[in-house]
CSV table of C-alpha atoms in Angstrom, one decimal:
chain,number,residue,atom,x,y,z
A,1,MET,CA,122.1,186.9,146.4
A,2,LYS,CA,120.6,185.4,142.9
A,3,LYS,CA,123.2,188.8,141.1
A,4,ASN,CA,125.7,187.3,143.6
A,5,ILE,CA,125.8,183.8,142.0
A,6,LEU,CA,124.9,184.4,138.6
A,7,VAL,CA,128.3,186.9,137.8
A,8,ILE,CA,130.3,184.1,139.5
A,9,THR,CA,129.0,181.5,137.3
A,10,LEU,CA,129.2,183.9,134.6
A,11,ALA,CA,133.1,183.5,135.6
A,12,VAL,CA,133.5,180.3,136.2
A,13,MET,CA,131.6,180.1,131.6
A,14,VAL,CA,134.4,183.1,130.8
A,15,SER,CA,137.0,181.0,132.2
A,16,PHE,CA,135.7,177.8,130.4
A,17,SER,CA,137.6,176.4,127.6
A,18,GLY,CA,136.2,174.5,124.5
A,19,ILE,CA,133.1,175.1,124.6
A,20,THR,CA,131.0,175.6,121.8
A,21,HIS,CA,127.2,176.5,121.6
A,22,ALA,CA,124.8,174.4,119.7
A,23,LYS,CA,121.3,175.9,118.2
A,24,ASN,CA,119.0,174.0,120.2
A,25,THR,CA,118.7,173.6,123.8
A,26,SER,CA,122.0,171.2,124.4
A,27,VAL,CA,125.5,172.5,124.6
A,28,THR,CA,127.8,170.3,122.9
A,29,THR,CA,131.4,170.7,124.8
A,30,GLU,CA,134.8,168.9,125.2
A,31,TYR,CA,136.1,169.3,127.8
A,32,GLN,CA,138.7,168.3,130.1
A,33,ASN,CA,138.2,166.0,133.3
A,34,LEU,CA,141.4,165.2,135.3
A,35,LEU,CA,142.0,161.4,136.5
A,36,LEU,CA,144.3,161.4,139.1
A,37,GLU,CA,146.7,157.9,138.2
A,38,ASP,CA,149.4,158.2,140.9
A,39,ASP,CA,151.7,161.0,142.5
A,40,ASN,CA,153.0,162.6,140.5
A,41,SER,CA,150.3,161.9,137.2
A,42,VAL,CA,147.5,163.1,135.9
A,43,LYS,CA,145.7,162.1,132.2
A,44,GLN,CA,144.1,164.5,130.4
A,45,ALA,CA,141.4,162.8,128.9
A,46,LEU,CA,139.0,165.7,126.0
A,47,LEU,CA,135.0,164.2,126.3
A,48,SER,CA,132.1,165.4,124.0
A,49,GLU,CA,129.1,164.9,125.2
A,50,LYS,CA,125.8,166.6,125.6
A,51,MET,CA,125.0,169.3,128.7
A,52,LYS,CA,122.5,171.8,129.7
A,53,PRO,CA,122.5,175.0,128.4
A,54,TYR,CA,124.8,177.4,131.0
A,55,SER,CA,122.9,179.6,133.2
A,56,TRP,CA,122.2,179.7,136.2
A,57,THR,CA,119.6,177.2,137.9
A,58,PRO,CA,118.5,177.9,141.3
A,59,HIS,CA,118.9,174.0,143.0
A,60,PHE,CA,118.2,175.4,146.8
A,61,LYS,CA,116.5,177.6,149.3
A,62,GLU,CA,118.0,178.8,152.3
A,63,THR,CA,115.2,176.0,154.0
A,64,SER,CA,116.9,173.1,152.3
A,65,THR,CA,118.1,170.9,154.2
A,66,PHE,CA,121.9,169.4,154.8
A,67,GLU,CA,119.9,166.0,152.9
A,68,GLU,CA,118.8,168.5,150.3
A,69,VAL,CA,122.1,168.6,148.8
A,70,MET,CA,123.7,166.1,150.3
A,71,ASN,CA,120.9,163.7,147.8
A,72,TYR,CA,121.7,166.2,145.1
A,73,GLU,CA,123.6,163.9,142.0
A,74,GLY,CA,126.7,166.6,141.4
A,75,ILE,CA,127.1,166.9,145.0
A,76,LYS,CA,126.6,163.4,146.8
A,77,ASP,CA,129.6,162.5,146.3
A,78,PHE,CA,132.0,164.9,148.4
A,79,ALA,CA,128.7,166.1,150.5
A,80,LYS,CA,130.2,164.9,153.7
A,81,LEU,CA,132.7,166.7,152.7
A,82,ILE,CA,131.2,170.2,153.2
A,83,PHE,CA,128.9,170.3,156.2
A,84,PRO,CA,130.1,170.1,160.2
A,85,ILE,CA,127.7,166.6,161.1
A,86,LYS,CA,128.2,165.3,164.4
A,87,ASN,CA,125.0,162.8,163.8
A,88,LYS,CA,122.1,161.8,161.1
A,89,GLY,CA,119.9,164.2,163.0
A,90,ASP,CA,122.2,167.5,162.0
A,91,GLU,CA,121.4,165.5,159.0
A,92,LYS,CA,117.8,168.3,158.4
A,93,THR,CA,119.6,171.3,159.5
A,94,GLN,CA,118.5,174.0,157.1
A,95,LEU,CA,121.4,175.7,154.6
A,96,ARG,CA,120.3,178.6,156.9
A,97,ASP,CA,120.6,176.8,160.7
A,98,LEU,CA,124.2,176.2,159.6
A,99,PHE,CA,125.7,178.3,162.5
A,100,LYS,CA,123.8,176.9,165.0
A,101,LEU,CA,126.6,173.1,164.5
A,102,MET,CA,129.8,176.3,164.1
A,103,PRO,CA,130.0,177.2,167.8
A,104,LEU,CA,133.0,178.9,167.6
A,105,HIS,CA,132.1,180.6,164.7
A,106,HIS,CA,130.6,184.3,163.9
A,107,ASN,CA,128.3,185.3,161.6
A,108,VAL,CA,127.3,182.7,160.1
A,109,ASN,CA,126.2,184.3,156.5
A,110,PRO,CA,122.9,181.9,155.2
A,111,ASN,CA,122.9,183.9,151.8
A,112,GLU,CA,127.1,182.4,151.7
A,113,THR,CA,126.0,179.5,152.7
A,114,LEU,CA,123.8,179.0,149.6
A,115,GLU,CA,125.8,180.8,146.6
A,116,SER,CA,128.6,178.5,148.0
A,117,VAL,CA,126.4,175.2,147.1
A,118,GLU,CA,124.9,176.7,144.2
A,119,TYR,CA,128.3,177.3,142.7
A,120,LEU,CA,129.0,173.4,143.1
A,121,ALA,CA,125.9,172.2,142.1
A,122,ASN,CA,125.6,174.3,138.8
A,123,THR,CA,129.6,173.6,138.2
A,124,THR,CA,128.7,170.0,137.9
A,125,ASP,CA,125.7,170.5,136.1
A,126,TRP,CA,128.3,172.0,133.8
A,127,GLY,CA,130.3,168.9,133.0
A,128,LEU,CA,133.1,170.4,135.3
A,129,GLN,CA,134.8,168.6,138.1
A,130,ALA,CA,134.7,170.1,142.3
A,131,PHE,CA,136.3,168.2,143.6
A,132,TYR,CA,139.6,166.7,143.6
A,133,ARG,CA,141.2,163.9,145.5
A,134,ILE,CA,145.1,164.7,145.4
A,135,TYR,CA,146.5,161.3,146.7
A,136,PRO,CA,146.7,158.2,144.4
A,137,THR,CA,145.1,155.7,147.2
A,138,ASP,CA,143.0,156.5,150.1
A,139,LYS,CA,145.4,155.4,153.0
A,140,SER,CA,149.2,155.7,153.5
A,141,VAL,CA,151.4,154.2,156.7
A,142,ASP,CA,154.0,157.5,157.5
A,143,ILE,CA,157.4,157.1,158.9
A,144,ASN,CA,156.8,155.6,161.9
A,145,GLY,CA,153.8,153.1,161.1
A,146,LYS,CA,150.9,154.4,161.5
A,147,VAL,CA,147.9,154.5,159.4
A,148,ILE,CA,147.1,157.8,157.5
A,149,GLU,CA,142.9,158.6,155.8
A,150,HIS,CA,143.5,160.0,152.6
A,151,LYS,CA,139.6,159.2,151.5
A,152,ASN,CA,138.5,162.6,152.6
A,153,VAL,CA,141.4,164.7,151.2
A,154,GLY,CA,141.2,166.9,148.1
A,155,VAL,CA,140.2,170.1,147.1
A,156,PHE,CA,137.4,172.1,145.3
A,157,TYR,CA,138.4,173.9,143.1
A,158,PHE,CA,136.7,177.1,141.9
A,159,ARG,CA,137.3,178.7,138.6
A,160,GLY,CA,137.9,182.2,137.2
A,161,LYS,CA,140.4,183.4,134.7
A,162,ALA,CA,142.3,180.2,132.9
A,163,ASP,CA,145.8,180.3,133.7
A,164,ALA,CA,145.6,183.4,135.7
A,165,PRO,CA,147.7,183.1,139.6
A,166,TYR,CA,146.1,180.3,142.3
A,167,ALA,CA,145.0,180.0,146.1
A,168,VAL,CA,145.3,178.1,148.2
A,169,ILE,CA,142.0,178.1,151.4
A,170,VAL,CA,142.2,176.4,154.4
A,171,SER,CA,139.4,176.8,157.1
A,172,GLY,CA,139.8,175.8,160.4
A,173,GLY,CA,136.9,174.9,162.6
A,174,TYR,CA,139.6,172.2,164.5
A,175,SER,CA,136.4,170.1,165.9
A,176,TYR,CA,134.1,170.2,162.8
A,177,GLN,CA,134.6,171.3,159.2
A,178,SER,CA,134.0,175.2,158.3
A,179,ILE,CA,134.2,175.4,155.1
A,180,LEU,CA,131.4,176.6,154.2
A,181,HIS,CA,132.1,179.4,156.3
A,182,GLU,CA,135.5,179.7,156.2
A,183,GLY,CA,136.4,178.3,152.9
A,184,PHE,CA,133.8,178.3,149.5
A,185,PRO,CA,132.3,181.6,150.6
A,186,LEU,CA,136.5,183.8,150.3
A,187,ALA,CA,136.8,181.2,146.8
A,188,LEU,CA,133.8,183.3,145.9
A,189,GLU,CA,135.2,187.0,146.6
A,190,LEU,CA,138.6,185.7,145.0
A,191,ILE,CA,137.1,184.0,141.3
A,192,LYS,CA,134.8,187.2,141.2
A,193,LYS,CA,138.2,189.1,140.6
A,194,GLY,CA,139.4,186.4,138.4
A,195,TYR,CA,141.4,184.6,140.2
A,196,ASN,CA,141.1,179.9,141.1
A,197,VAL,CA,140.9,179.1,143.7
A,198,PHE,CA,141.5,175.2,145.6
A,199,VAL,CA,140.0,175.3,149.0
A,200,LEU,CA,141.2,172.2,150.2
A,201,SER,CA,139.8,169.9,152.7
A,202,ASN,CA,141.0,167.5,154.6
A,203,SER,CA,141.5,166.8,159.5
A,204,THR,CA,142.0,170.0,161.0
A,205,LEU,CA,142.5,168.2,164.9
A,206,ASN,CA,145.8,166.7,163.2
A,207,ILE,CA,148.2,169.7,162.5
A,208,THR,CA,151.1,167.7,161.4
A,209,GLN,CA,148.2,165.6,159.1
A,210,SER,CA,147.6,169.4,158.2
A,211,THR,CA,150.4,170.8,157.1
A,212,ARG,CA,151.1,167.3,154.9
A,213,ASP,CA,147.9,167.4,153.6
A,214,LEU,CA,147.9,170.9,153.0
A,215,THR,CA,151.7,171.0,150.8
A,216,GLN,CA,150.1,167.6,149.0
A,217,ALA,CA,147.9,170.4,147.8
A,218,ILE,CA,150.1,172.2,146.3
A,219,ASN,CA,152.4,169.8,144.3
A,220,PHE,CA,149.2,168.6,143.2
A,221,ILE,CA,147.6,171.6,141.6
A,222,HIS,CA,151.5,173.3,140.9
A,223,LYS,CA,152.8,169.6,138.7
A,224,ASN,CA,149.4,169.6,137.1
A,225,ALA,CA,148.8,173.1,136.1
A,226,ALA,CA,148.6,173.2,132.7
A,227,ILE,CA,145.4,170.8,132.9
A,228,LEU,CA,143.9,172.5,135.8
A,229,HIS,CA,144.6,176.4,133.8
A,230,VAL,CA,146.7,178.2,137.0
A,231,ASP,CA,150.2,179.4,136.5
A,232,PRO,CA,152.4,177.0,138.6
A,233,ASN,CA,154.2,179.7,140.0
A,234,SER,CA,151.9,182.3,141.2
A,235,TYR,CA,149.7,181.4,144.4
A,236,SER,CA,149.5,182.6,147.6
A,237,LEU,CA,147.9,181.0,151.0
A,238,TRP,CA,144.7,181.9,152.9
A,239,GLY,CA,143.9,180.5,156.2
A,240,TYR,CA,141.6,180.5,158.7
A,241,SER,CA,142.4,180.2,162.4
A,242,GLN,CA,144.2,176.4,163.1
A,243,GLY,CA,144.5,176.5,159.1
A,244,ALA,CA,146.9,179.9,159.4
A,245,GLN,CA,148.5,177.2,161.5
A,246,ALA,CA,149.3,175.0,158.7
A,247,ILE,CA,150.2,177.3,156.8
A,248,VAL,CA,153.1,178.7,159.2
A,249,ASN,CA,154.1,174.5,160.4
A,250,LEU,CA,154.3,175.0,156.5
A,251,MET,CA,156.1,178.2,155.8
A,252,HIS,CA,158.4,177.5,159.4
A,253,LYS,CA,160.8,174.0,159.7
A,254,VAL,CA,159.3,172.4,162.8
A,255,GLY,CA,160.7,169.7,164.6
A,256,ARG,CA,161.7,167.1,162.7
A,257,ASN,CA,159.1,167.8,159.6
A,258,SER,CA,160.8,170.5,156.9
A,259,PHE,CA,157.5,170.4,154.6
A,260,ILE,CA,158.5,173.7,152.6
A,261,ASP,CA,161.7,171.5,151.4
A,262,LYS,CA,159.0,169.5,149.9
A,263,LEU,CA,156.7,172.0,148.0
A,264,GLU,CA,157.5,172.4,144.0
A,265,ALA,CA,157.5,176.5,144.3
A,266,LYS,CA,157.6,178.8,147.2
A,267,PRO,CA,153.9,181.2,147.2
A,268,ASN,CA,153.7,184.9,146.4
A,269,MET,CA,152.2,185.5,149.8
A,270,ASN,CA,150.6,184.5,153.1
A,271,ALA,CA,147.1,185.4,154.3
A,272,PHE,CA,146.8,184.4,158.4
A,273,ILE,CA,142.5,185.2,159.0
A,274,TYR,CA,142.5,185.7,163.3
A,275,PRO,CA,145.6,183.0,162.7
A,276,LEU,CA,145.8,181.1,167.2
A,277,ARG,CA,149.9,183.2,166.7
A,278,TYR,CA,152.3,183.4,165.1
A,279,TYR,CA,156.3,184.4,165.1
A,280,VAL,CA,158.1,185.8,162.5
A,281,LYS,CA,161.0,184.4,160.4
A,282,ALA,CA,163.4,185.9,158.5
A,283,ASN,CA,163.2,184.0,155.3
A,284,ASP,CA,159.2,185.0,155.9
A,285,VAL,CA,157.5,186.2,152.0
A,286,PRO,CA,155.2,189.3,152.3
A,287,SER,CA,152.8,188.3,154.9
A,288,ALA,CA,149.1,189.3,155.6
A,289,PHE,CA,147.0,189.8,158.6
A,290,VAL,CA,143.3,190.3,159.7
A,291,ILE,CA,142.1,190.3,163.3
A,292,GLY,CA,139.4,191.3,165.3
A,293,GLU,CA,140.3,193.7,167.9
A,294,GLU,CA,136.7,191.9,170.5
A,295,ASP,CA,139.1,188.0,170.0
A,296,GLN,CA,139.6,186.8,172.7
A,297,ILE,CA,141.4,183.4,171.2
A,298,VAL,CA,144.3,185.5,169.2
A,299,ASN,CA,147.2,186.3,171.0
A,300,LEU,CA,147.3,190.2,170.2
A,301,THR,CA,149.9,190.1,171.8
A,302,ILE,CA,152.8,188.0,170.1
A,303,LEU,CA,150.4,188.7,166.8
A,304,LYS,CA,151.2,193.2,168.1
A,305,SER,CA,154.8,191.4,168.3
A,306,ALA,CA,155.1,190.3,165.1
A,307,GLU,CA,153.5,193.4,163.1
A,308,ALA,CA,157.0,195.1,165.1
A,309,ASP,CA,159.5,192.5,164.5
A,310,PHE,CA,158.4,192.3,160.3
A,311,LYS,CA,158.9,196.1,160.1
A,312,LYS,CA,162.8,195.7,161.4
A,313,LEU,CA,163.5,192.4,159.4
A,314,ASN,CA,162.5,195.1,156.3
A,315,LEU,CA,160.1,191.8,156.0
A,316,ARG,CA,156.7,193.1,153.9
A,317,SER,CA,154.2,192.5,156.1
A,318,LEU,CA,149.5,193.8,156.1
A,319,PHE,CA,147.9,193.5,159.5
A,320,ILE,CA,144.8,194.5,159.4
A,321,THR,CA,142.2,194.4,162.5
A,322,ILE,CA,138.1,194.7,162.2
A,323,PRO,CA,136.2,197.2,165.5
A,324,GLY,CA,133.8,194.4,167.0
A,325,TYR,CA,134.9,191.6,165.5
A,326,GLY,CA,135.5,188.5,167.4
A,327,HIS,CA,137.3,184.7,166.7
A,328,GLY,CA,135.6,183.2,163.6
A,329,PHE,CA,134.5,185.6,161.4
A,330,GLY,CA,134.4,184.6,158.0
A,331,LEU,CA,134.2,187.6,155.4
A,332,GLY,CA,132.9,190.1,158.4
A,333,ALA,CA,129.2,191.7,157.8
A,334,SER,CA,127.1,191.8,154.8
A,335,ILE,CA,128.6,193.4,151.1
A,336,ASN,CA,127.6,194.9,148.1
A,337,VAL,CA,126.7,192.5,145.6
A,338,ASP,CA,129.7,194.4,143.9
A,339,ASP,CA,132.6,194.5,145.6
A,340,SER,CA,134.9,192.2,148.2
A,341,PRO,CA,135.0,192.9,151.8
A,342,GLU,CA,137.8,195.2,152.4
A,343,TRP,CA,140.3,193.5,154.0
A,344,VAL,CA,140.2,191.1,150.8
A,345,ASN,CA,141.1,193.9,148.8
A,346,LYS,CA,143.6,195.1,150.8
A,347,ILE,CA,145.1,191.9,150.2
A,348,THR,CA,145.1,191.1,147.0
A,349,ASP,CA,146.2,194.3,146.5
A,350,PHE,CA,149.2,193.7,148.9
A,351,TRP,CA,149.7,190.0,147.5
A,352,LYS,CA,150.1,192.4,143.9
A,353,ASN,CA,151.6,195.5,145.0
A,354,ASN,CA,154.6,193.1,146.8
A,355,THR,CA,155.9,190.3,144.5
A,356,ALA,CA,158.9,190.0,141.5
A,357,ASN,CA,156.3,187.7,140.2
A,358,PRO,CA,155.9,189.4,136.5
A,359,ILE,CA,153.1,187.8,136.1
A,360,LEU,CA,151.2,188.3,139.4
A,361,LYS,CA,152.3,191.9,138.7
A,362,SER,CA,150.3,192.2,135.3
A,363,PHE,CA,147.5,190.3,136.3
A,364,ALA,CA,144.4,192.7,135.7
A,365,GLY,CA,141.8,190.8,138.7
A,366,LYS,CA,139.9,193.8,140.4
């Protein structure tokens, strides 16, 4: 596990521009800090300050409690967005026992949980911003006069190679936060391949609002791509369960809502991990699906029909079924440090091989 974190740490170090190493034990760095001013503007500020040496530092153990992580200086500002906490007593839960608060999920891996919080701690230690709010205000009013809360909505940024394609991940969970199982572990796998990754933090209870938040996140990244050091026109969307449904609602016009018309640029590919359902549209972008053969929640009949419809319409698609898995498996079985789960490798290859975008085709993510 330590080797895995070190590999990820080095990936972030390489991607981070403007670093000058001092001869003493500290590092003087000019880095970019994003300050959200309004919906269309991000101010770039170059700052110089003394920072710790860029090396992996262990902060937590599998027996560390949620509370210990939440109180860490670099994490406490967004700590409540990470854990599936419903009452004060849940904060005493140890990282290795995360699964106890996630009854709808399986294969919740303590190593992945620990790696995720370590990544966030190290990122903030180095002076890098880990979480970006995507709305200019904490509240807004919709067309029906309903007040919508935005305070806890934003994206966690996992850095890969500068100016590389990026992915946006939307976790599921429905009634509780599943980002430590269905968001961060996948992000850590993708940055090892060089991709930049944004994990959306939002409420999954209201699917329409989740779709609106996803649209806002994509446009935020697109508008600020130069500052974030990502390719604005080469990106993919990855959604788990309810998060996959948010992507469906975005790409397909549902009712009076037409979120796709509000996008600055369409994705090169969408990946749906155990989606609840899917109906094919003639203008669908290349789409990948991952389903456990033992899934009792996903409508496998509808998904098999979707696979046939993709072929009928001559649309590019990839369907992966994993034996022995039910709903909510996250990444899947424990993996080798030097490689990703097979289904992740297949989807990233599918992304590169099924796009006309020359930047993505030439990207050397492995």
